[in-house]
Coordinates of C-alpha atoms and ligand atoms in Angstrom, one line a residue:
M1 CA 62.1 66.2 99.4
A2 CA 62.3 63.3 101.7
R3 CA 61.8 59.6 99.8
G4 CA 58.6 59.4 102.1
E5 CA 56.9 62.2 101.0
E6 CA 56.3 61.3 97.5
V7 CA 54.3 64.0 95.7
S8 CA 50.5 62.4 95.0
S9 CA 48.5 64.3 92.4
A10 CA 49.5 64.2 88.4
A11 CA 49.7 67.7 88.3
D12 CA 52.3 67.8 90.8
T13 CA 54.0 64.7 89.2
V14 CA 53.9 66.6 85.7
R15 CA 55.7 69.9 88.0
T16 CA 57.9 68.1 89.4
E17 CA 59.0 66.5 86.5
R18 CA 59.6 69.6 84.8
D19 CA 61.3 71.4 87.7
R20 CA 64.1 68.2 87.6
F21 CA 64.5 68.7 83.8
V22 CA 64.8 72.8 84.3
A23 CA 67.6 71.4 87.1
F24 CA 69.3 69.2 84.8
A25 CA 69.1 72.2 82.4
F26 CA 71.1 74.1 84.7
A27 CA 73.5 71.9 85.9
A28 CA 74.9 72.6 82.3
A29 CA 74.1 76.0 81.5
D30 CA 73.6 79.1 83.0
I31 CA 70.7 80.8 80.8
V32 CA 68.0 78.9 79.2
L33 CA 65.9 79.8 76.6
E34 CA 62.9 78.8 74.4
L35 CA 62.6 80.2 70.9
Y36 CA 59.8 80.1 68.6
P37 CA 60.6 78.6 65.2
D38 CA 61.1 82.5 63.9
G39 CA 63.7 83.1 66.7
C40 CA 61.8 85.0 68.8
I41 CA 61.9 84.2 72.5
R42 CA 59.1 82.1 74.5
F43 CA 60.8 81.8 77.6
A44 CA 64.0 82.8 79.4
A45 CA 65.2 81.2 82.8
G46 CA 68.6 81.1 85.0
A47 CA 71.1 83.6 85.1
T48 CA 69.5 86.4 82.6
S49 CA 70.4 89.1 85.0
A50 CA 74.0 88.5 83.7
L51 CA 72.6 90.0 79.9
A52 CA 71.8 93.5 79.3
P53 CA 68.3 94.3 80.5
P54 CA 65.7 93.9 77.5
K55 CA 63.6 96.9 76.6
G56 CA 60.6 96.8 78.6
G57 CA 61.6 94.2 81.3
K58 CA 60.9 91.2 79.5
F59 CA 62.9 88.8 77.3
E60 CA 60.0 87.1 75.7
G61 CA 58.9 88.4 72.6
L62 CA 62.4 89.9 71.7
T63 CA 64.4 88.0 68.8
F64 CA 67.3 85.9 70.2
E65 CA 69.8 87.7 67.9
S66 CA 69.0 90.9 69.6
L67 CA 71.0 89.4 73.2
V68 CA 74.0 89.0 71.0
V69 CA 76.5 91.8 70.4
E70 CA 76.4 93.4 66.6
E71 CA 79.3 91.4 65.1
D72 CA 77.7 87.7 66.0
R73 CA 74.0 88.3 65.0
G74 CA 74.9 87.3 61.4
V75 CA 76.3 84.3 62.7
A76 CA 73.5 83.6 65.1
R77 CA 71.2 84.0 62.7
R78 CA 72.5 81.4 60.7
I79 CA 73.1 79.2 63.2
L80 CA 69.4 78.8 63.8
A81 CA 68.4 78.6 60.3
E82 CA 70.9 75.5 59.9
A83 CA 70.0 73.7 62.9
G84 CA 68.6 70.2 62.2
Q85 CA 66.8 67.9 64.7
H86 CA 69.9 66.8 66.6
R87 CA 72.3 68.9 69.0
M88 CA 73.8 71.8 67.4
D89 CA 77.8 71.7 68.0
P90 CA 78.8 74.0 70.8
V91 CA 79.5 77.7 69.4
I92 CA 80.8 81.0 71.2
L93 CA 78.6 83.3 70.8
T94 CA 79.3 87.0 72.3
M95 CA 76.0 88.2 74.1
S96 CA 75.6 91.7 75.0
G97 CA 76.2 91.7 79.0
A98 CA 74.9 93.5 81.8
G99 CA 76.4 97.0 82.5
G100 CA 77.2 97.2 78.4
R101 CA 80.4 94.7 78.7
P102 CA 80.5 91.6 76.4
L103 CA 79.5 88.3 77.5
R104 CA 81.3 85.2 75.9
C105 CA 78.8 82.4 76.0
V106 CA 78.9 78.9 74.7
M107 CA 75.7 78.3 73.0
S108 CA 74.2 74.8 72.1
G109 CA 70.9 73.5 72.0
Y110 CA 68.1 71.5 69.9
R111 CA 65.5 72.1 67.6
I112 CA 62.4 69.9 68.8
A113 CA 60.1 68.7 66.1
D114 CA 57.6 67.2 68.9
F115 CA 57.7 70.9 70.0
G116 CA 56.4 73.0 67.0
N117 CA 60.2 73.0 65.8
H118 CA 60.9 75.4 68.9
F119 CA 64.3 75.7 70.2
F120 CA 65.9 74.9 73.1
I121 CA 69.1 76.8 73.6
S122 CA 71.5 76.6 76.5
L123 CA 74.0 79.3 77.3
S124 CA 76.7 78.7 79.8
V125 CA 79.0 81.8 80.7
V126 CA 82.7 81.0 79.6
R127 CA 84.7 81.7 82.7
A128 CA 87.7 83.9 82.6
N129 CA 90.2 81.1 82.8
A130 CA 88.6 78.7 80.2
A131 CA 91.2 78.2 77.7
A132 CA 88.7 79.0 75.2
T133 CA 87.9 82.3 76.6
Q134 CA 91.7 83.1 76.8
A135 CA 92.0 82.1 73.1
A136 CA 89.0 84.0 72.2
S137 CA 90.2 87.2 73.6
N138 CA 93.5 87.1 71.7
I139 CA 91.9 86.8 68.7
K140 CA 92.4 90.1 66.3
R141 CA 89.7 89.6 64.0
D142 CA 89.5 90.8 60.4
E143 CA 86.6 93.5 60.1
E144 CA 85.6 92.8 56.9
S145 CA 84.9 89.0 57.8
G146 CA 84.7 89.1 61.4
L147 CA 87.0 86.1 61.3
A148 CA 90.3 85.8 62.9
D149 CA 93.0 87.4 61.3
A150 CA 96.0 84.9 59.8
D151 CA 98.2 84.8 63.1
S152 CA 95.4 84.2 65.2
F153 CA 93.8 81.5 63.0
S154 CA 97.0 79.7 63.2
E155 CA 97.0 80.0 66.7
L156 CA 93.5 78.7 67.2
A157 CA 94.1 76.1 64.8
A158 CA 96.8 74.6 66.8
E159 CA 94.3 74.7 70.1
V160 CA 92.1 72.6 68.5
L161 CA 95.1 70.0 67.1
K162 CA 96.1 70.2 70.9
A163 CA 92.6 69.3 72.0
G164 CA 91.9 66.6 69.7
R165 CA 95.3 65.0 70.5
E166 CA 94.3 65.1 74.4
G167 CA 91.2 63.1 73.0
G168 CA 88.6 65.6 72.2
G169 CA 87.7 64.0 68.8
S170 CA 88.8 64.6 65.0
S171 CA 88.8 67.8 63.4
E172 CA 89.8 68.6 60.0
L173 CA 91.0 72.2 58.2
T174 CA 90.1 73.3 55.2
F175 CA 91.1 75.7 53.0
L176 CA 88.6 77.6 50.7
T177 CA 89.8 79.5 47.7
L178 CA 88.3 81.7 45.6
P179 CA 90.2 81.3 42.4
D180 CA 88.7 83.7 40.1
F181 CA 88.8 86.3 43.1
E182 CA 90.6 89.2 41.4
A183 CA 88.6 89.0 38.2
F184 CA 85.4 89.2 40.4
R185 CA 86.2 92.2 42.8
G186 CA 87.5 94.1 39.3
R187 CA 83.9 93.4 38.1
V188 CA 81.6 94.1 41.1
G189 CA 83.1 96.5 43.0
E190 CA 84.2 97.2 47.0
D191 CA 80.6 97.3 48.5
V192 CA 80.1 93.7 47.1
R193 CA 83.5 92.5 47.7
R194 CA 83.0 93.5 52.0
R195 CA 79.2 92.1 51.8
L196 CA 80.7 88.6 50.1
A197 CA 83.4 88.7 52.9
Q198 CA 81.0 89.4 55.8
Q199 CA 78.5 86.3 54.4
I200 CA 81.3 84.2 54.0
G201 CA 82.8 85.2 57.1
E202 CA 79.4 83.8 58.8
Q203 CA 78.9 81.2 56.9
L204 CA 82.0 79.7 58.2
R205 CA 82.3 80.4 61.6
A206 CA 78.4 79.0 61.9
K207 CA 80.5 75.6 60.9
A208 CA 83.5 76.2 62.6
V209 CA 85.0 74.9 66.0
D210 CA 83.6 76.8 68.9
G211 CA 82.1 78.9 66.4
M212 CA 85.3 80.8 66.0
T213 CA 88.3 78.8 64.5
A214 CA 88.1 80.3 61.3
G215 CA 90.2 83.1 59.7
R216 CA 90.6 85.1 56.7
L217 CA 94.1 84.2 55.1
G218 CA 94.1 86.4 51.9
D219 CA 92.1 87.7 49.3
G220 CA 89.4 84.8 48.4
R221 CA 91.2 82.9 50.4
Y222 CA 89.7 81.2 53.9
G223 CA 90.5 78.6 56.6
F224 CA 88.6 77.1 59.1
V225 CA 88.7 73.7 61.4
H226 CA 85.7 71.8 61.5
R227 CA 84.7 68.2 62.8
A228 CA 85.6 65.5 60.3
G229 CA 82.7 64.5 57.8
L230 CA 81.3 68.0 57.5
D231 CA 79.6 68.2 53.7
L232 CA 82.4 69.9 52.0
A233 CA 80.7 69.7 48.3
G234 CA 77.9 71.3 49.9
L235 CA 79.7 74.1 51.3
E236 CA 81.4 75.2 48.1
E237 CA 78.5 75.1 46.6
E238 CA 76.8 77.0 49.1
I239 CA 79.5 79.6 48.9
A240 CA 79.0 79.7 45.1
E241 CA 75.8 80.6 45.7
T242 CA 76.5 83.4 47.8
T243 CA 78.7 84.5 45.1
R244 CA 76.3 84.2 42.7
A245 CA 73.4 86.1 44.8
L246 CA 75.7 89.0 45.5
D247 CA 76.8 89.2 41.5
P248 CA 75.0 91.8 39.7
E249 CA 75.7 89.4 36.5
K250 CA 74.7 86.4 38.6
R251 CA 77.8 84.7 37.6
G252 CA 79.6 84.2 41.1
M253 CA 82.9 82.3 41.0
A254 CA 83.6 78.7 41.5
V255 CA 85.2 77.5 45.0
S256 CA 87.2 75.2 45.8
A257 CA 88.1 73.3 49.3
S258 CA 91.0 71.6 50.1
T259 CA 91.1 69.8 53.4
L260 CA 93.8 68.3 55.9
D261 CA 92.9 65.9 58.7
L262 CA 94.4 67.2 61.9
A263 CA 95.0 63.9 63.6
S264 CA 98.4 63.8 61.8
G265 CA 99.7 61.7 64.6
S266 CA 103.3 60.3 64.3
L267 CA 105.0 63.9 65.2
D268 CA 104.5 65.2 68.9
E269 CA 102.7 67.9 69.7
D270 CA 105.2 70.9 69.4
G271 CA 106.2 69.1 65.9
A272 CA 102.4 69.0 64.6
I273 CA 101.8 72.8 65.4
R274 CA 104.9 73.5 63.3
A275 CA 103.8 71.6 60.6
L276 CA 100.5 72.8 60.6
T277 CA 101.6 76.4 61.1
Y278 CA 103.9 76.1 58.1
T279 CA 100.9 74.7 55.9
I280 CA 99.0 77.3 56.5
K281 CA 101.7 80.1 55.7
K282 CA 102.3 78.0 52.7
Y283 CA 98.6 78.3 51.5
M284 CA 99.1 82.2 52.0
T285 CA 101.5 82.3 50.0
S286 CA 100.8 80.3 47.1
R287 CA 99.8 80.9 43.8
D288 CA 97.3 78.3 43.1
G289 CA 95.0 80.3 40.9
T290 CA 96.1 78.0 38.3
L291 CA 95.6 74.5 39.7
S292 CA 92.9 72.2 38.8
V293 CA 90.8 72.0 42.0
Q294 CA 91.6 68.8 42.5
S295 CA 95.2 69.2 42.4
L296 CA 94.4 72.0 44.9
S297 CA 92.6 69.8 47.3
D298 CA 95.6 67.2 47.1
S299 CA 98.2 69.5 47.5
Y300 CA 97.8 70.9 50.7
E301 CA 97.4 67.0 52.4
G302 CA 100.6 66.3 50.5
M303 CA 102.6 69.5 51.9
L304 CA 101.3 69.1 55.6
N305 CA 102.7 65.3 55.4
D306 CA 106.0 66.5 53.8
A307 CA 106.5 68.8 56.6
V308 CA 105.8 66.5 59.5
E309 CA 108.1 63.9 57.6
R310 CA 110.9 67.1 56.8
I311 CA 110.8 68.3 60.7
A312 CA 111.1 64.5 61.7
N313 CA 114.3 64.4 59.6
F314 CA 115.5 67.9 60.8
R315 CA 115.4 67.1 64.3
E316 CA 116.6 63.5 64.4
M317 CA 119.7 65.5 62.2
V318 CA 120.1 68.0 64.7
G319 CA 119.7 65.5 67.7
S320 CA 122.4 63.4 66.0
R321 CA 124.5 66.0 64.9
A322 CA 124.4 64.9 61.3
F323 CA 125.8 67.3 59.5
R324 CA 129.4 68.8 58.6
V325 CA 130.9 72.3 59.0
A326 CA 132.9 73.8 56.2
F327 CA 135.2 76.7 56.8
Q328 CA 135.2 79.6 54.1
P329 CA 138.2 82.5 54.5
I330 CA 137.2 86.2 54.6
V331 CA 140.8 88.0 53.6
S332 CA 142.0 91.8 53.8
L333 CA 141.3 92.7 50.4
E334 CA 144.5 95.3 50.9
T335 CA 146.6 92.3 52.4
G336 CA 145.3 89.1 51.0
A337 CA 145.3 87.6 54.6
V338 CA 142.8 85.5 56.5
H339 CA 140.9 88.1 58.7
H340 CA 138.3 85.1 59.9
Y341 CA 136.2 82.1 58.4
E342 CA 132.8 81.8 58.1
A343 CA 131.3 78.6 59.5
L344 CA 128.7 76.9 56.7
A345 CA 126.1 74.4 57.6
R346 CA 126.6 71.1 55.0
F347 CA 123.9 68.4 55.3
A348 CA 123.9 64.8 53.8
D349 CA 121.1 65.3 51.9
D350 CA 121.7 68.7 50.1
V351 CA 123.5 68.0 47.1
D352 CA 125.6 71.5 47.6
S353 CA 123.4 74.1 49.6
P354 CA 122.1 74.1 52.6
F355 CA 119.7 76.9 51.7
E356 CA 116.5 75.4 51.2
T357 CA 117.2 73.4 54.8
I358 CA 118.0 76.4 56.6
A359 CA 115.0 78.4 55.3
F360 CA 112.6 75.3 56.4
A361 CA 114.0 75.2 59.8
E362 CA 113.6 79.3 59.8
E363 CA 110.0 79.0 58.4
T364 CA 109.1 76.3 61.1
G365 CA 110.7 78.0 63.7
M366 CA 113.9 75.3 64.2
I367 CA 116.3 77.5 63.6
G368 CA 117.2 78.3 66.9
E369 CA 118.0 74.8 68.0
F370 CA 120.3 74.7 64.8
D371 CA 122.2 78.0 65.4
L372 CA 122.9 76.6 68.8
M373 CA 124.4 73.3 67.4
M374 CA 126.2 75.0 65.2
C375 CA 127.7 76.9 67.8
Q376 CA 128.7 74.0 69.5
R377 CA 130.4 72.2 67.1
V378 CA 132.5 74.8 65.9
L379 CA 133.6 75.8 69.7
E380 CA 134.5 71.7 69.6
I381 CA 136.2 71.9 66.1
L382 CA 138.1 75.1 67.3
G383 CA 138.8 73.1 70.3
E384 CA 140.3 70.4 68.6
L385 CA 143.1 72.9 67.3
G386 CA 143.6 74.6 70.9
P387 CA 143.2 78.2 72.1
D388 CA 146.4 79.3 70.2
D389 CA 146.0 78.0 67.0
A390 CA 142.3 78.2 66.8
P391 CA 141.4 81.1 64.1
E392 CA 138.5 83.7 64.4
V393 CA 135.1 82.0 62.8
A394 CA 131.8 83.9 62.2
V395 CA 128.8 81.9 62.8
N396 CA 125.4 82.3 61.3
L397 CA 122.6 83.1 63.3
S398 CA 118.6 83.9 61.8
G399 CA 117.9 87.2 62.6
R400 CA 114.7 85.4 63.9
S401 CA 116.6 83.5 66.5
L402 CA 117.9 86.8 67.8
S403 CA 114.6 88.4 68.7
S404 CA 114.0 85.3 71.4
T405 CA 115.5 85.8 74.8
V406 CA 115.1 82.1 75.3
F407 CA 117.4 81.6 72.7
M408 CA 119.8 84.3 73.4
D409 CA 120.1 82.8 77.0
A410 CA 120.7 79.3 75.6
L411 CA 123.3 81.0 73.6
E412 CA 125.1 82.5 76.7
A413 CA 125.1 79.4 78.3
V414 CA 126.8 77.6 75.4
L415 CA 129.4 80.5 75.2
E416 CA 130.0 80.8 78.8
R417 CA 131.1 76.7 78.9
N418 CA 134.0 77.6 76.4
P419 CA 135.4 80.4 78.2
A420 CA 139.0 79.8 76.3
L421 CA 137.5 79.8 72.9
R422 CA 134.9 82.2 73.0
S423 CA 136.7 84.9 72.6
R424 CA 137.4 83.9 68.8
L425 CA 133.7 83.8 67.9
L426 CA 132.0 86.3 66.0
F427 CA 128.3 86.2 64.7
E428 CA 126.8 87.0 61.2
V429 CA 123.1 88.0 61.5
T430 CA 121.3 87.0 58.7
E431 CA 118.0 88.9 57.5
S432 CA 116.7 86.0 55.4
A433 CA 113.7 86.0 57.7
E434 CA 113.0 89.0 58.2
I435 CA 114.1 90.8 61.9
A436 CA 110.6 90.9 63.3
D437 CA 111.6 93.7 66.1
L438 CA 114.3 95.7 65.3
S439 CA 114.9 97.0 68.9
D440 CA 115.0 93.5 70.5
S441 CA 117.3 92.7 67.9
N442 CA 119.9 95.3 68.5
A443 CA 119.6 94.5 72.0
A444 CA 120.5 91.0 71.5
I445 CA 123.3 92.4 69.1
Q446 CA 124.4 94.6 71.9
R447 CA 124.5 91.7 74.6
L448 CA 126.6 90.1 72.2
R449 CA 129.4 92.9 71.7
R450 CA 129.1 93.7 75.2
S451 CA 130.7 90.0 75.4
G452 CA 133.3 90.9 73.4
H453 CA 132.1 89.3 70.2
E454 CA 131.9 91.3 67.1
V455 CA 128.7 91.5 64.9
C456 CA 128.2 91.6 60.8
L457 CA 124.8 92.1 59.3
D458 CA 124.8 89.9 56.5
D459 CA 123.1 89.8 52.9
F460 CA 123.1 94.0 53.0
G461 CA 120.7 94.8 50.3
A462 CA 119.4 91.9 49.8
G463 CA 115.9 92.8 51.4
A464 CA 113.8 95.8 51.4
A465 CA 114.9 97.0 54.6
A466 CA 118.4 97.3 54.2
F467 CA 118.7 100.9 55.1
S468 CA 116.6 100.9 58.1
Y469 CA 118.2 97.8 59.3
L470 CA 121.4 99.9 59.5
R471 CA 119.9 103.0 61.7
E472 CA 118.6 100.5 64.5
L473 CA 121.2 98.0 64.1
T474 CA 124.9 98.9 65.6
V475 CA 127.0 96.2 64.0
D476 CA 130.8 95.9 63.5
Y477 CA 130.6 94.8 59.9
V478 CA 128.3 94.9 56.9
K479 CA 128.2 92.1 54.4
I480 CA 127.2 93.5 51.2
D481 CA 125.1 90.9 49.1
G482 CA 126.8 88.7 46.9
A483 CA 124.3 89.5 43.8
Y484 CA 125.6 93.3 44.1
V485 CA 129.0 91.8 44.0
R486 CA 128.6 89.5 41.3
D487 CA 127.0 91.4 39.0
A488 CA 129.4 94.5 39.6
L489 CA 131.2 94.9 37.0
D490 CA 128.7 94.4 34.3
D491 CA 125.9 96.2 35.5
K492 CA 126.6 100.2 36.0
Q493 CA 123.2 100.3 38.3
I494 CA 124.4 97.5 40.0
R495 CA 127.7 99.6 40.8
A496 CA 125.9 102.3 41.9
F497 CA 123.7 100.6 44.6
L498 CA 127.2 98.8 45.5
K499 CA 129.2 102.1 46.2
A500 CA 126.4 104.1 48.2
M501 CA 126.2 100.9 50.3
N502 CA 129.8 100.7 50.9
G503 CA 129.8 104.8 51.2
L504 CA 126.9 104.7 53.7
C505 CA 129.3 101.9 55.9
R506 CA 132.2 104.2 55.2
D507 CA 130.6 107.2 56.9
L508 CA 128.7 105.2 59.8
G509 CA 132.5 103.8 60.6
I510 CA 131.4 100.3 59.7
E511 CA 133.8 98.0 57.9
T512 CA 132.5 96.3 54.7
V513 CA 132.9 92.8 53.3
A514 CA 132.3 91.3 50.1
E515 CA 131.2 87.9 49.4
W516 CA 131.1 86.2 46.2
V517 CA 134.2 87.8 44.8
E518 CA 134.8 85.0 42.4
N519 CA 137.6 86.9 40.2
E520 CA 140.6 89.5 40.6
A521 CA 139.2 92.1 38.7
T522 CA 136.3 92.1 40.9
A523 CA 138.6 92.1 43.9
S524 CA 140.5 95.1 42.3
F525 CA 137.3 96.7 41.9
L526 CA 135.9 96.5 45.3
M527 CA 139.3 97.1 46.7
S528 CA 139.7 100.4 44.7
Q529 CA 135.9 101.5 46.4
G530 CA 137.2 101.4 49.7
V531 CA 135.9 97.6 50.8
Q532 CA 138.1 96.1 53.5
F533 CA 137.3 92.6 53.3
G534 CA 136.5 89.8 50.3
Q535 CA 134.8 86.4 50.4
G536 CA 134.7 84.0 47.6
Y537 CA 135.7 81.2 45.3
Y538 CA 138.2 83.9 44.1
F539 CA 139.8 83.5 47.9
G540 CA 138.9 79.8 48.4
R541 CA 136.0 77.6 48.6
P542 CA 134.2 76.3 51.7
V543 CA 136.3 73.4 53.0
F544 CA 135.9 71.0 55.9
D545 CA 139.8 71.3 57.1
L546 CA 140.0 74.5 59.1
A547 CA 143.5 75.7 58.9
P548 CA 145.5 76.7 62.2
A549 CA 145.8 80.6 62.6
R550 CA 149.7 80.5 62.9
K551 CA 150.1 78.3 59.8
P552 CA 153.3 79.8 58.5
A553 CA 152.7 82.0 55.3
P554 CA 153.6 80.5 52.1
E555 CA 156.5 82.2 50.6
S556 CA 154.8 84.2 47.7
A557 CA 152.6 85.3 50.7
P558 CA 152.6 89.3 51.9
P559 CA 153.2 89.4 55.6
Q560 CA 150.1 88.3 57.9
P561 CA 149.5 91.3 59.3
K562 CA 148.9 91.7 63.1
K563 CA 145.7 91.6 64.7
A564 CA 143.9 94.4 64.1
K565 CA 141.8 94.4 67.3
S566 CA 141.3 92.4 70.6
K567 CA 137.8 90.9 70.4
A568 CA 137.5 91.7 74.3
K569 CA 137.5 95.4 73.6
P570 CA 134.7 97.5 71.8
K571 CA 135.3 98.3 68.1
P572 CA 136.5 102.5 67.7
E573 CA 133.9 104.1 66.4
T574 CA 135.7 105.0 62.9
T575 CA 138.2 103.3 60.8
T576 CA 140.0 104.8 57.9
P577 CA 139.9 102.6 54.9
P578 CA 143.6 101.2 53.9
A579 CA 144.8 102.6 51.0
P580 CA 144.7 100.3 47.7
S581 CA 147.7 98.5 47.0
S582 CA 148.6 96.7 43.5
V583 CA 151.6 94.9 44.6
R584 CA 149.2 93.4 47.7
R585 CA 146.6 92.9 45.2
R586 CA 148.2 90.6 43.2
G587 CA 149.1 88.6 46.0
F588 CA 145.6 86.8 45.9
R589 CA 145.8 83.9 44.2
E590 CA 149.0 82.8 45.5
T591 CA 147.7 83.1 49.1
W592 CA 144.5 81.3 48.8
G593 CA 143.5 80.6 45.6
Ligands
C2E1 P1 125.5 82.9 53.5 O1 125.6 83.5 54.7 O2 125.2 84.3 52.5 O3 126.7 82.7 52.8 C1 127.4 82.6 51.6 C2 126.7 81.8 50.7 O4 127.5 82.3 49.7 C3 127.3 80.5 51.2 O5 126.4 79.3 50.5 C4 128.7 80.2 50.3 O6 129.2 78.6 49.7 C5 128.3 80.9 49.3 N1 129.8 81.4 48.3 C6 130.8 81.7 48.8 N2 131.6 82.1 48.1 C7 130.7 82.4 46.7 C8 131.1 82.5 45.4 O7 132.3 83.2 44.9 N3 130.2 82.6 44.5 C9 128.8 82.5 44.7 N4 127.7 82.1 44.0 N5 128.9 81.9 46.1 C10 129.8 81.7 47.5 P2 125.9 78.1 51.3 O8 126.9 77.4 52.0 O9 125.2 77.2 50.3 O10 124.7 78.9 52.4 C11 123.9 79.4 51.9 C12 123.0 80.0 53.2 O11 122.8 79.4 54.1 C13 123.7 80.9 53.7 O12 124.4 82.2 53.0 C14 123.3 81.2 55.2 O13 122.0 82.0 54.9 C15 122.5 79.7 55.0 N6 123.3 78.8 56.4 C16 124.6 78.4 56.1 N7 125.2 77.8 57.1 C17 124.2 78.0 58.0 C18 123.8 78.1 59.5 O14 125.0 77.7 60.4 N8 123.1 78.8 60.2 C19 122.4 79.7 59.6 N9 121.1 80.3 60.5 N10 122.2 79.9 58.5 C20 123.4 79.2 57.6
CA2 CA1 126.2 84.4 56.2
CA3 CA1 125.5 86.6 52.6

């Protein structure tokens, strides 16, 4: 309207003001609703045709809850019940949309005392490209609680962390533990347990960022992300009250909250997400039933800070190559000759074994960078010896790295830069981090084998899935886990397993390596079983100097056998185990001790 034609009458002024405010409301929302204090709709306007058509054609008189899909009704009810006289934090709710389709909306609103405590609600449909909907539509939910499952929760929490770093305000993540859950469950039965999960689910979602950043992380374990400053003592009490109300004996359970600040600033975004994901995983696997409430609430914050520091240190270590490579021989049990060496990482701050550091790198998804760097270092060391003298060396690859095509491409690039030396490399695939997708891993293994690298499956027998691994993965060697080798002579049962594993490999035409061979008696026993290769302190400890392949054999040593096969050719399907030779067996110590 033109400025000159200002409205004159008082009624017109009121109407104009009202229209102006409705216009403001629609600038931010698609649908606006006014509800009575009991949640019944008094007024609805805007793009209401996006909602499932109301029975009787009118929204007025229906409950707000009835517009929401079944799974979100409890949350909707709770949000209204808890709304104070301030703006509600926006929450993502799924409404029943037209045509039976779910309609994701951001809901926010006020409850206004001056208007008879009515609710004024705005709903904005989340557009398909919005990050939040993307995240929401990928959420896998735990059915009982309606909360995200553990993986989805980690992803959602990471999204909030990212948003916070981009300036979206500070959030916190709280773990909620019911330490006595097992006993409670045994006492109250399945039905109560299910109702408890559902109610806690609603309670957490009502307070979680976007109404969805809450997850069920195990039995009696939950996590949710909320704005900083939430009354957690109040929440603990509220949930404890829920457990009492559901308990036929009205005893209930204690609830303990442990909070992390998501604004841990010293790492970059990628590192911060790794630290967070790691801490969530640690929470899920920890056994903290016996911890006091206070130590529980301190321990995860400490763990997160610790992870942040270790991630920074590990990256610094890889970036500055502050690690060394030790080499340990793998010898033919028959001849005592070195077949190849295994490259083992040595970190400055690890007293002896790199195991802890490697496991941490695996759990935080950083092992790929390290495996590549290790490969590069080994190629450099081999380069110093020259292509003629460089022995064959096995590099460890985490099973987790193998399933990443990004990793495999990067590995291929490293190998291609070293055409003269790459034929010296073979790979050991460790299963210390469970191999997630066997067919992907096998594809990666075959890619390496087609390029002429032999592959050894490490730690065979250590995990639960040994036999299915062998069915799905085609490899050249299997390394029998050291625990079987170490105890073989003393333990009949272990010996039976060792024999079975070796027999299976023989039938499959796969050569076996036994690790942790510490004495001659063990070496003899292994050879009598037809194991081809041995590795262990008996033959040689890991050392930093890599001997040239053509080092002249010592006087007492048996002659070096000619190389069994060329790396460039595929391995034959079957191999005949060499006949044991007591003469050669005696040569071990002199040659490699
Ligand atoms: P692994 O691959 O099973 O390596 C064999 C381990 O057995 C090595 O431990 C080696 O030092 C140890 N060992 C060798 N002979 C004997 C023996 O006679 N008796 C006993 N008790 N132990 C023996 P280490 O060097 O502490 O490495 C631990 C693990 O760390 C490795 O186990 C491997 O899983 C991992 N690791 C080491 N270097 C790398 C690496 O460069 N990349 C990856 N992804 N993992 C690595
Ligand atoms: Ca290994
Ligand atoms: Ca091993």
